[in-house]
CSV table of N, CA and C and ligand atoms in Angstrom, one decimal:
chain,number,residue,atom,x,y,z
O,1,MET,N,41.7,-66.8,9.0
O,1,MET,CA,43.1,-66.8,8.3
O,1,MET,C,43.6,-65.0,8.3
O,2,PRO,N,44.8,-64.8,8.5
O,2,PRO,CA,45.5,-63.5,8.3
O,2,PRO,C,44.7,-62.6,7.2
O,3,LYS,N,44.2,-61.3,7.4
O,3,LYS,CA,44.0,-60.7,6.5
O,3,LYS,C,45.3,-59.7,6.2
O,4,MET,N,45.7,-59.5,4.8
O,4,MET,CA,46.9,-59.2,4.2
O,4,MET,C,46.6,-57.9,3.2
O,5,LYS,N,47.6,-57.1,2.8
O,5,LYS,CA,47.4,-56.2,1.7
O,5,LYS,C,48.4,-56.5,0.8
O,6,ILE,N,48.2,-56.1,-0.6
O,6,ILE,CA,49.1,-56.3,-1.6
O,6,ILE,C,49.0,-55.3,-2.4
O,7,TYR,N,49.9,-54.9,-3.3
O,7,TYR,CA,49.7,-53.8,-4.0
O,7,TYR,C,50.6,-53.9,-5.2
O,8,LYS,N,50.3,-53.7,-6.6
O,8,LYS,CA,51.0,-53.8,-7.9
O,8,LYS,C,51.1,-52.3,-8.3
O,9,GLU,N,52.3,-52.3,-8.9
O,9,GLU,CA,52.3,-51.1,-9.5
O,9,GLU,C,52.5,-50.9,-11.1
O,10,PHE,N,52.1,-50.1,-11.6
O,10,PHE,CA,51.8,-50.0,-13.2
O,10,PHE,C,52.4,-48.4,-13.4
O,11,LYS,N,52.7,-48.6,-14.7
O,11,LYS,CA,53.6,-47.2,-15.4
O,11,LYS,C,53.1,-46.7,-16.8
O,12,PHE,N,52.7,-45.6,-16.9
O,12,PHE,CA,52.1,-45.3,-18.3
O,12,PHE,C,52.7,-43.6,-18.6
O,13,ASP,N,53.0,-43.1,-19.7
O,13,ASP,CA,53.6,-41.9,-20.1
O,13,ASP,C,52.6,-41.3,-20.7
O,14,SER,N,52.2,-40.2,-20.2
O,14,SER,CA,50.9,-39.2,-20.8
O,14,SER,C,51.3,-38.0,-20.8
O,15,ALA,N,50.8,-37.1,-21.6
O,15,ALA,CA,50.8,-35.6,-21.7
O,15,ALA,C,49.4,-35.4,-21.2
O,16,HIS,N,49.5,-34.0,-20.7
O,16,HIS,CA,48.4,-33.0,-20.0
O,16,HIS,C,48.6,-31.7,-20.1
O,17,TRP,N,47.5,-31.1,-19.9
O,17,TRP,CA,47.6,-29.8,-19.3
O,17,TRP,C,46.5,-29.8,-18.2
O,18,LEU,N,46.6,-28.5,-17.3
O,18,LEU,CA,45.4,-28.2,-16.3
O,18,LEU,C,44.9,-27.1,-16.9
O,19,PRO,N,43.1,-27.5,-17.1
O,19,PRO,CA,42.6,-26.4,-17.8
O,19,PRO,C,42.2,-25.0,-17.0
O,20,ASN,N,42.2,-25.5,-15.6
O,20,ASN,CA,41.5,-24.5,-14.6
O,20,ASN,C,42.6,-23.7,-13.9
O,21,VAL,N,43.9,-23.8,-14.1
O,21,VAL,CA,44.9,-22.9,-13.4
O,21,VAL,C,45.3,-21.5,-14.2
O,22,PRO,N,45.4,-20.9,-13.7
O,22,PRO,CA,45.6,-19.5,-14.1
O,22,PRO,C,46.8,-19.6,-15.4
O,23,PRO,N,46.2,-19.2,-16.5
O,23,PRO,CA,47.4,-19.1,-17.7
O,23,PRO,C,48.8,-18.5,-17.5
O,24,THR,N,49.0,-18.1,-16.3
O,24,THR,CA,50.5,-18.0,-15.9
O,24,THR,C,51.1,-19.3,-15.1
O,25,HIS,N,50.1,-20.0,-14.7
O,25,HIS,CA,50.6,-21.2,-14.2
O,25,HIS,C,51.2,-22.0,-15.2
O,26,LYS,N,52.4,-22.7,-14.7
O,26,LYS,CA,53.2,-23.3,-15.7
O,26,LYS,C,52.5,-25.0,-16.1
O,27,CYS,N,51.5,-25.2,-15.3
O,27,CYS,CA,50.9,-26.6,-15.7
O,27,CYS,C,49.5,-26.2,-16.9
O,28,ALA,N,49.6,-24.9,-16.9
O,28,ALA,CA,48.6,-24.3,-18.2
O,28,ALA,C,48.8,-24.8,-19.5
O,29,ASN,N,50.4,-25.2,-19.7
O,29,ASN,CA,50.9,-25.6,-20.7
O,29,ASN,C,51.0,-27.0,-20.7
O,30,MET,N,50.7,-27.6,-22.2
O,30,MET,CA,51.0,-29.0,-22.4
O,30,MET,C,52.4,-29.5,-22.1
O,31,HIS,N,52.2,-30.5,-20.8
O,31,HIS,CA,53.6,-31.2,-20.7
O,31,HIS,C,53.4,-32.8,-20.3
O,32,GLY,N,54.5,-33.5,-20.0
O,32,GLY,CA,54.1,-34.8,-19.7
O,32,GLY,C,54.7,-35.4,-18.4
O,33,HIS,N,54.3,-36.5,-18.1
O,33,HIS,CA,54.8,-37.2,-16.7
O,33,HIS,C,54.8,-38.9,-17.2
O,34,THR,N,56.1,-39.4,-16.6
O,34,THR,CA,56.0,-41.0,-16.5
O,34,THR,C,55.2,-41.1,-15.0
O,35,TYR,N,53.9,-41.7,-15.3
O,35,TYR,CA,53.0,-41.8,-13.9
O,35,TYR,C,53.2,-43.0,-13.7
O,36,TYR,N,53.2,-43.4,-12.3
O,36,TYR,CA,53.4,-44.6,-11.5
O,36,TYR,C,52.2,-44.6,-10.8
O,37,ILE,N,51.2,-45.7,-10.9
O,37,ILE,CA,50.3,-46.1,-9.7
O,37,ILE,C,50.2,-47.3,-9.5
O,38,GLU,N,49.9,-47.1,-7.9
O,38,GLU,CA,49.7,-48.6,-7.3
O,38,GLU,C,48.3,-48.7,-7.2
O,39,ILE,N,47.7,-49.9,-7.2
O,39,ILE,CA,46.6,-50.5,-7.1
O,39,ILE,C,46.8,-51.8,-5.8
O,40,HIS,N,45.9,-50.9,-4.7
O,40,HIS,CA,46.3,-51.9,-3.2
O,40,HIS,C,44.8,-52.6,-3.0
O,41,VAL,N,45.1,-54.1,-2.9
O,41,VAL,CA,44.0,-54.6,-2.3
O,41,VAL,C,44.3,-55.2,-1.3
O,42,GLU,N,43.0,-55.8,-0.2
O,42,GLU,CA,43.3,-56.5,0.9
O,42,GLU,C,41.9,-57.3,1.0
O,43,ASP,N,42.7,-58.8,1.5
O,43,ASP,CA,41.8,-59.9,1.8
O,43,ASP,C,42.4,-60.8,2.5
O,44,GLU,N,41.5,-61.7,2.8
O,44,GLU,CA,42.2,-62.8,3.8
O,44,GLU,C,43.1,-63.9,2.8
O,45,LEU,N,44.3,-64.2,3.7
O,45,LEU,CA,45.0,-65.2,3.1
O,45,LEU,C,44.4,-66.4,2.6
O,46,ASP,N,44.4,-66.5,1.3
O,46,ASP,CA,44.0,-68.1,0.6
O,46,ASP,C,45.2,-69.3,1.4
O,47,PRO,N,44.8,-70.1,2.3
O,47,PRO,CA,45.9,-70.7,2.7
O,47,PRO,C,46.4,-72.2,1.9
O,48,LYS,N,45.7,-72.2,1.1
O,48,LYS,CA,46.3,-73.6,0.1
O,48,LYS,C,47.0,-72.4,-1.2
O,49,LEU,N,46.4,-71.5,-1.7
O,49,LEU,CA,47.4,-70.9,-3.0
O,49,LEU,C,48.5,-70.1,-1.9
O,50,GLY,N,48.4,-69.5,-0.8
O,50,GLY,CA,49.3,-68.9,-0.4
O,50,GLY,C,49.2,-67.3,-0.5
O,51,TRP,N,48.1,-66.8,-1.0
O,51,TRP,CA,48.0,-65.6,-1.7
O,51,TRP,C,46.7,-64.9,-1.2
O,52,VAL,N,46.6,-63.5,-1.2
O,52,VAL,CA,45.3,-62.7,-0.6
O,52,VAL,C,44.9,-62.7,-2.4
O,53,ILE,N,45.6,-62.5,-3.3
O,53,ILE,CA,44.8,-62.3,-4.9
O,53,ILE,C,46.3,-62.7,-5.6
O,54,ASP,N,46.1,-63.3,-6.7
O,54,ASP,CA,47.1,-63.3,-7.8
O,54,ASP,C,47.2,-62.0,-8.4
O,55,PHE,N,48.4,-61.6,-8.5
O,55,PHE,CA,48.8,-60.2,-9.1
O,55,PHE,C,48.4,-60.1,-10.3
O,56,ASN,N,48.5,-61.6,-11.0
O,56,ASN,CA,48.1,-61.3,-12.3
O,56,ASN,C,46.5,-60.8,-12.6
O,57,ASP,N,45.5,-61.5,-11.7
O,57,ASP,CA,44.3,-61.1,-11.8
O,57,ASP,C,44.2,-59.4,-11.6
O,58,VAL,N,44.9,-58.9,-10.6
O,58,VAL,CA,45.2,-57.6,-10.5
O,58,VAL,C,45.2,-56.7,-12.1
O,59,ARG,N,46.4,-57.4,-12.8
O,59,ARG,CA,47.3,-56.9,-14.1
O,59,ARG,C,45.9,-57.0,-14.8
O,60,ARG,N,45.0,-58.0,-14.9
O,60,ARG,CA,43.8,-58.4,-16.0
O,60,ARG,C,43.0,-57.3,-16.0
O,61,VAL,N,42.8,-56.7,-14.7
O,61,VAL,CA,41.6,-55.6,-14.7
O,61,VAL,C,42.2,-54.0,-15.0
O,62,VAL,N,43.8,-54.0,-14.6
O,62,VAL,CA,44.1,-52.5,-14.6
O,62,VAL,C,44.8,-52.4,-15.8
O,63,ASP,N,45.6,-53.3,-16.9
O,63,ASP,CA,46.1,-53.3,-18.0
O,63,ASP,C,45.5,-52.7,-18.6
O,64,PRO,N,43.9,-52.9,-19.1
O,64,PRO,CA,43.4,-52.2,-20.1
O,64,PRO,C,43.0,-50.6,-19.7
O,65,LEU,N,43.1,-50.5,-18.8
O,65,LEU,CA,43.0,-49.1,-18.2
O,65,LEU,C,44.3,-48.1,-18.5
O,66,VAL,N,45.3,-48.9,-18.1
O,66,VAL,CA,46.6,-48.2,-18.4
O,66,VAL,C,46.6,-47.9,-20.0
O,67,ASP,N,46.7,-49.0,-20.6
O,67,ASP,CA,46.5,-48.8,-22.2
O,67,ASP,C,45.7,-47.8,-22.8
O,68,GLN,N,44.5,-47.5,-22.0
O,68,GLN,CA,43.7,-46.4,-22.5
O,68,GLN,C,44.5,-45.4,-22.4
O,69,LEU,N,45.4,-44.4,-21.5
O,69,LEU,CA,46.0,-43.6,-21.1
O,69,LEU,C,47.6,-43.5,-21.5
O,70,ASP,N,48.0,-44.5,-21.9
O,70,ASP,CA,49.6,-44.5,-22.3
O,70,ASP,C,49.9,-44.0,-23.6
O,71,HIS,N,50.6,-42.7,-23.7
O,71,HIS,CA,50.9,-41.9,-24.8
O,71,HIS,C,49.7,-41.4,-25.2
O,72,LYS,N,49.1,-41.0,-24.4
O,72,LYS,CA,47.9,-40.2,-24.8
O,72,LYS,C,47.9,-38.8,-24.3
O,73,VAL,N,46.9,-38.4,-24.8
O,73,VAL,CA,46.6,-36.9,-24.0
O,73,VAL,C,45.5,-37.0,-23.1
O,74,LEU,N,45.9,-37.0,-21.9
O,74,LEU,CA,44.7,-37.4,-20.9
O,74,LEU,C,43.5,-36.4,-20.9
O,75,ASN,N,43.7,-35.0,-21.2
O,75,ASN,CA,42.4,-34.5,-21.4
O,75,ASN,C,41.4,-34.9,-22.5
O,76,GLU,N,41.7,-35.5,-23.4
O,76,GLU,CA,41.0,-36.0,-24.1
O,76,GLU,C,40.0,-37.4,-23.8
O,77,ILE,N,40.7,-37.8,-22.7
O,77,ILE,CA,40.1,-39.0,-22.2
O,77,ILE,C,38.7,-38.6,-21.5
O,78,GLU,N,37.8,-39.4,-21.6
O,78,GLU,CA,36.5,-39.2,-20.9
O,78,GLU,C,36.8,-39.4,-19.4
O,79,GLY,N,36.3,-38.0,-18.6
O,79,GLY,CA,36.3,-38.3,-17.2
O,79,GLY,C,37.9,-37.7,-16.6
O,80,LEU,N,38.8,-37.4,-17.7
O,80,LEU,CA,39.9,-36.7,-17.3
O,80,LEU,C,40.1,-35.3,-18.0
O,81,GLU,N,39.1,-34.5,-18.2
O,81,GLU,CA,39.2,-33.3,-18.7
O,81,GLU,C,39.9,-32.4,-18.0
O,82,ASN,N,39.9,-32.5,-16.6
O,82,ASN,CA,40.9,-32.1,-15.7
O,82,ASN,C,41.8,-32.9,-15.4
O,83,PRO,N,43.0,-33.4,-15.9
O,83,PRO,CA,43.6,-34.5,-15.3
O,83,PRO,C,44.7,-34.2,-14.0
O,84,THR,N,44.1,-33.8,-13.1
O,84,THR,CA,45.1,-33.8,-12.2
O,84,THR,C,45.4,-35.3,-11.5
O,85,ALA,N,46.4,-35.3,-10.6
O,85,ALA,CA,46.4,-36.8,-10.0
O,85,ALA,C,45.3,-37.0,-9.2
O,86,GLU,N,44.7,-36.1,-8.7
O,86,GLU,CA,43.5,-36.6,-7.8
O,86,GLU,C,42.5,-37.1,-8.9
O,87,TYR,N,42.1,-36.4,-9.8
O,87,TYR,CA,40.9,-37.1,-10.7
O,87,TYR,C,41.6,-38.2,-11.2
O,88,ILE,N,42.8,-38.5,-11.8
O,88,ILE,CA,43.5,-39.5,-12.3
O,88,ILE,C,43.0,-40.9,-11.1
O,89,ALA,N,43.4,-40.8,-9.9
O,89,ALA,CA,43.1,-41.6,-8.8
O,89,ALA,C,41.7,-41.9,-8.9
O,90,LEU,N,40.8,-40.9,-8.9
O,90,LEU,CA,39.2,-41.2,-8.9
O,90,LEU,C,38.8,-42.1,-10.3
O,91,TRP,N,39.6,-41.8,-11.2
O,91,TRP,CA,39.2,-42.5,-12.7
O,91,TRP,C,39.7,-43.8,-12.3
O,92,PHE,N,40.9,-44.3,-12.0
O,92,PHE,CA,41.2,-45.7,-11.7
O,92,PHE,C,40.3,-46.2,-10.8
O,93,TRP,N,39.9,-45.4,-9.4
O,93,TRP,CA,39.2,-46.1,-8.5
O,93,TRP,C,37.6,-46.5,-8.9
O,94,ASN,N,36.9,-45.9,-10.0
O,94,ASN,CA,35.7,-45.8,-10.3
O,94,ASN,C,35.8,-47.1,-11.3
O,95,GLN,N,36.7,-47.2,-12.3
O,95,GLN,CA,36.5,-48.2,-13.3
O,95,GLN,C,37.5,-49.2,-12.6
O,96,THR,N,38.2,-49.5,-11.3
O,96,THR,CA,38.9,-50.7,-10.9
O,96,THR,C,37.8,-51.4,-9.7
O,97,LYS,N,37.1,-50.7,-9.0
O,97,LYS,CA,36.5,-51.1,-8.0
O,97,LYS,C,35.4,-52.0,-8.2
O,98,PRO,N,34.3,-51.9,-9.4
O,98,PRO,CA,33.7,-53.0,-9.4
O,98,PRO,C,34.1,-54.4,-10.0
O,99,ALA,N,35.2,-54.8,-10.6
O,99,ALA,CA,35.6,-55.7,-10.9
O,99,ALA,C,36.6,-56.1,-10.2
O,100,LEU,N,37.1,-55.3,-9.2
O,100,LEU,CA,37.9,-55.8,-7.8
O,100,LEU,C,37.5,-55.3,-6.6
O,101,PRO,N,36.5,-56.1,-6.0
O,101,PRO,CA,35.9,-55.3,-4.7
O,101,PRO,C,36.9,-55.4,-3.6
O,102,GLN,N,38.0,-56.0,-3.7
O,102,GLN,CA,39.1,-56.0,-2.6
O,102,GLN,C,39.9,-54.7,-2.8
O,103,LEU,N,39.8,-54.1,-3.8
O,103,LEU,CA,40.4,-52.7,-3.8
O,103,LEU,C,40.5,-51.9,-2.5
O,104,THR,N,41.3,-51.1,-2.0
O,104,THR,CA,41.4,-50.3,-0.7
O,104,THR,C,41.9,-48.9,-1.0
O,105,GLN,N,42.9,-48.9,-2.0
O,105,GLN,CA,43.6,-47.7,-2.4
O,105,GLN,C,44.3,-47.6,-3.6
O,106,VAL,N,44.3,-46.4,-4.2
O,106,VAL,CA,45.1,-46.1,-5.4
O,106,VAL,C,45.7,-45.1,-4.9
O,107,VAL,N,47.0,-45.1,-5.6
O,107,VAL,CA,47.9,-44.3,-5.4
O,107,VAL,C,48.4,-43.8,-6.8
O,108,VAL,N,48.6,-42.7,-7.0
O,108,VAL,CA,48.8,-41.8,-8.1
O,108,VAL,C,50.3,-41.0,-7.9
O,109,LYS,N,51.2,-41.3,-8.5
O,109,LYS,CA,52.6,-40.6,-8.8
O,109,LYS,C,53.0,-39.8,-9.9
O,110,GLU,N,52.5,-38.4,-9.9
O,110,GLU,CA,53.1,-37.7,-10.7
O,110,GLU,C,54.6,-37.8,-11.1
O,111,ASN,N,55.2,-37.9,-10.1
O,111,ASN,CA,56.7,-37.9,-9.9
O,111,ASN,C,57.1,-38.6,-8.6
O,112,PRO,N,58.2,-38.8,-8.2
O,112,PRO,CA,58.3,-39.3,-6.9
O,112,PRO,C,58.1,-38.2,-5.8
O,113,SER,N,57.9,-36.9,-6.1
O,113,SER,CA,57.6,-36.1,-5.0
O,113,SER,C,55.9,-35.6,-5.1
O,114,ASN,N,55.3,-35.9,-6.1
O,114,ASN,CA,54.0,-35.5,-6.4
O,114,ASN,C,52.9,-36.8,-6.2
O,115,VAL,N,52.4,-37.0,-5.1
O,115,VAL,CA,51.7,-38.2,-4.9
O,115,VAL,C,50.1,-38.0,-4.6
O,116,CYS,N,49.1,-38.8,-5.1
O,116,CYS,CA,47.8,-38.7,-4.5
O,116,CYS,C,47.6,-40.0,-4.1
O,117,VAL,N,46.9,-40.1,-3.0
O,117,VAL,CA,46.5,-41.1,-2.2
O,117,VAL,C,44.9,-41.1,-2.1
O,118,TYR,N,43.9,-42.4,-2.6
O,118,TYR,CA,42.8,-42.3,-2.5
O,118,TYR,C,42.1,-43.6,-2.1
O,119,SER,N,41.5,-43.6,-1.1
O,119,SER,CA,41.1,-44.7,-0.3
O,119,SER,C,39.4,-45.1,-0.6
O,120,GLY,N,38.8,-44.1,-1.3
O,120,GLY,CA,37.5,-44.4,-1.9
O,120,GLY,C,36.4,-43.6,-1.2
O,121,GLU,N,36.8,-42.8,-0.2
O,121,GLU,CA,35.9,-42.3,0.4
O,121,GLU,C,35.2,-40.6,-0.1
H,201,LIG,N1,47.2,-31.3,-5.9
H,201,LIG,C1,47.8,-31.1,-6.8
H,201,LIG,N2,48.7,-30.3,-7.6
H,201,LIG,C2,49.4,-30.3,-8.6
H,201,LIG,C3,49.0,-31.1,-9.5
H,201,LIG,C4,48.1,-32.1,-9.3
H,201,LIG,O1,47.6,-33.0,-10.1
H,201,LIG,N3,47.4,-32.2,-8.0
H,201,LIG,N4,49.7,-31.3,-10.8
H,201,LIG,C5,50.5,-30.2,-11.1
H,201,LIG,C6,50.8,-30.3,-12.5
H,201,LIG,O2,50.8,-31.7,-13.2
H,201,LIG,C7,52.6,-30.2,-12.5
H,201,LIG,O3,52.9,-30.8,-13.9
H,201,LIG,C8,53.3,-30.6,-11.6
H,201,LIG,O4,54.5,-29.8,-11.6
H,201,LIG,P1,55.5,-29.7,-10.3
H,201,LIG,O5,54.7,-29.7,-9.0
H,201,LIG,O6,56.4,-28.3,-10.5
H,201,LIG,O7,56.6,-30.9,-10.5
H,201,LIG,P2,57.6,-31.0,-11.7
H,201,LIG,O8,57.2,-32.4,-12.3
H,201,LIG,O9,57.8,-29.6,-12.3
H,201,LIG,O10,58.6,-31.5,-10.8
H,201,LIG,P3,59.3,-30.8,-8.9
H,201,LIG,O11,60.5,-31.5,-9.1
H,201,LIG,O12,58.4,-31.1,-8.0
H,201,LIG,O13,59.4,-29.2,-9.4
H,201,LIG,C9,50.7,-29.2,-10.4
H,201,LIG,N5,50.4,-29.3,-9.0
H,202,LIG,ZN1,51.6,-31.9,-14.7
C-alpha cells in the first residue's frame, strides 16, 4: 500500500514573553500571538478505510494539549518557561509522539511569517 502524509491544523491564543532576550528586545515584554500548529503524520494507506489515520484520532491526542495553552501565559506552563516557537514545537512533539507514533513533523506558526518546523532530530 502507498505511504501518505496527512496533517491537521490547530489554533490557540496565548500570551508570552521571552525571558532570555536583552531587556531592550521587544519580546522581553509580555505580548500575544494567535498560534497555528500543524501535526503531520505518515503511514500506509489503509485500503478499506481509505485513510492513513482518522483526523479525529489526531484531534483526540492534540486537543488536550492545545487546551492547556489556549488563553494562558505560556511561560507558566511546565516546559515552556522560554516559550519560543522552537520550544513550543518540542513541547508538542514530546507529548504527542508516545500516543501518535506515526508523527513525523510539528509546525508552529507564531504568525504567517514566523514558523518553526521540527521533525524529531
Ligand atoms: N527563532 C525565533 N525567533 C523569534 C521568536 C521565536 O520563537 N523563535 N519569537 C519572537 C517573538 O515571539 C516575537 O513576538 C516575534 O516578533 P516579530 O518577529 O517581530 O513578529 P511580529 O509578530 O512582531 O510580526 P512581524 O510582522 O513579523 O514583525 C522573536 N523572534
Ligand atoms: Zn512573541
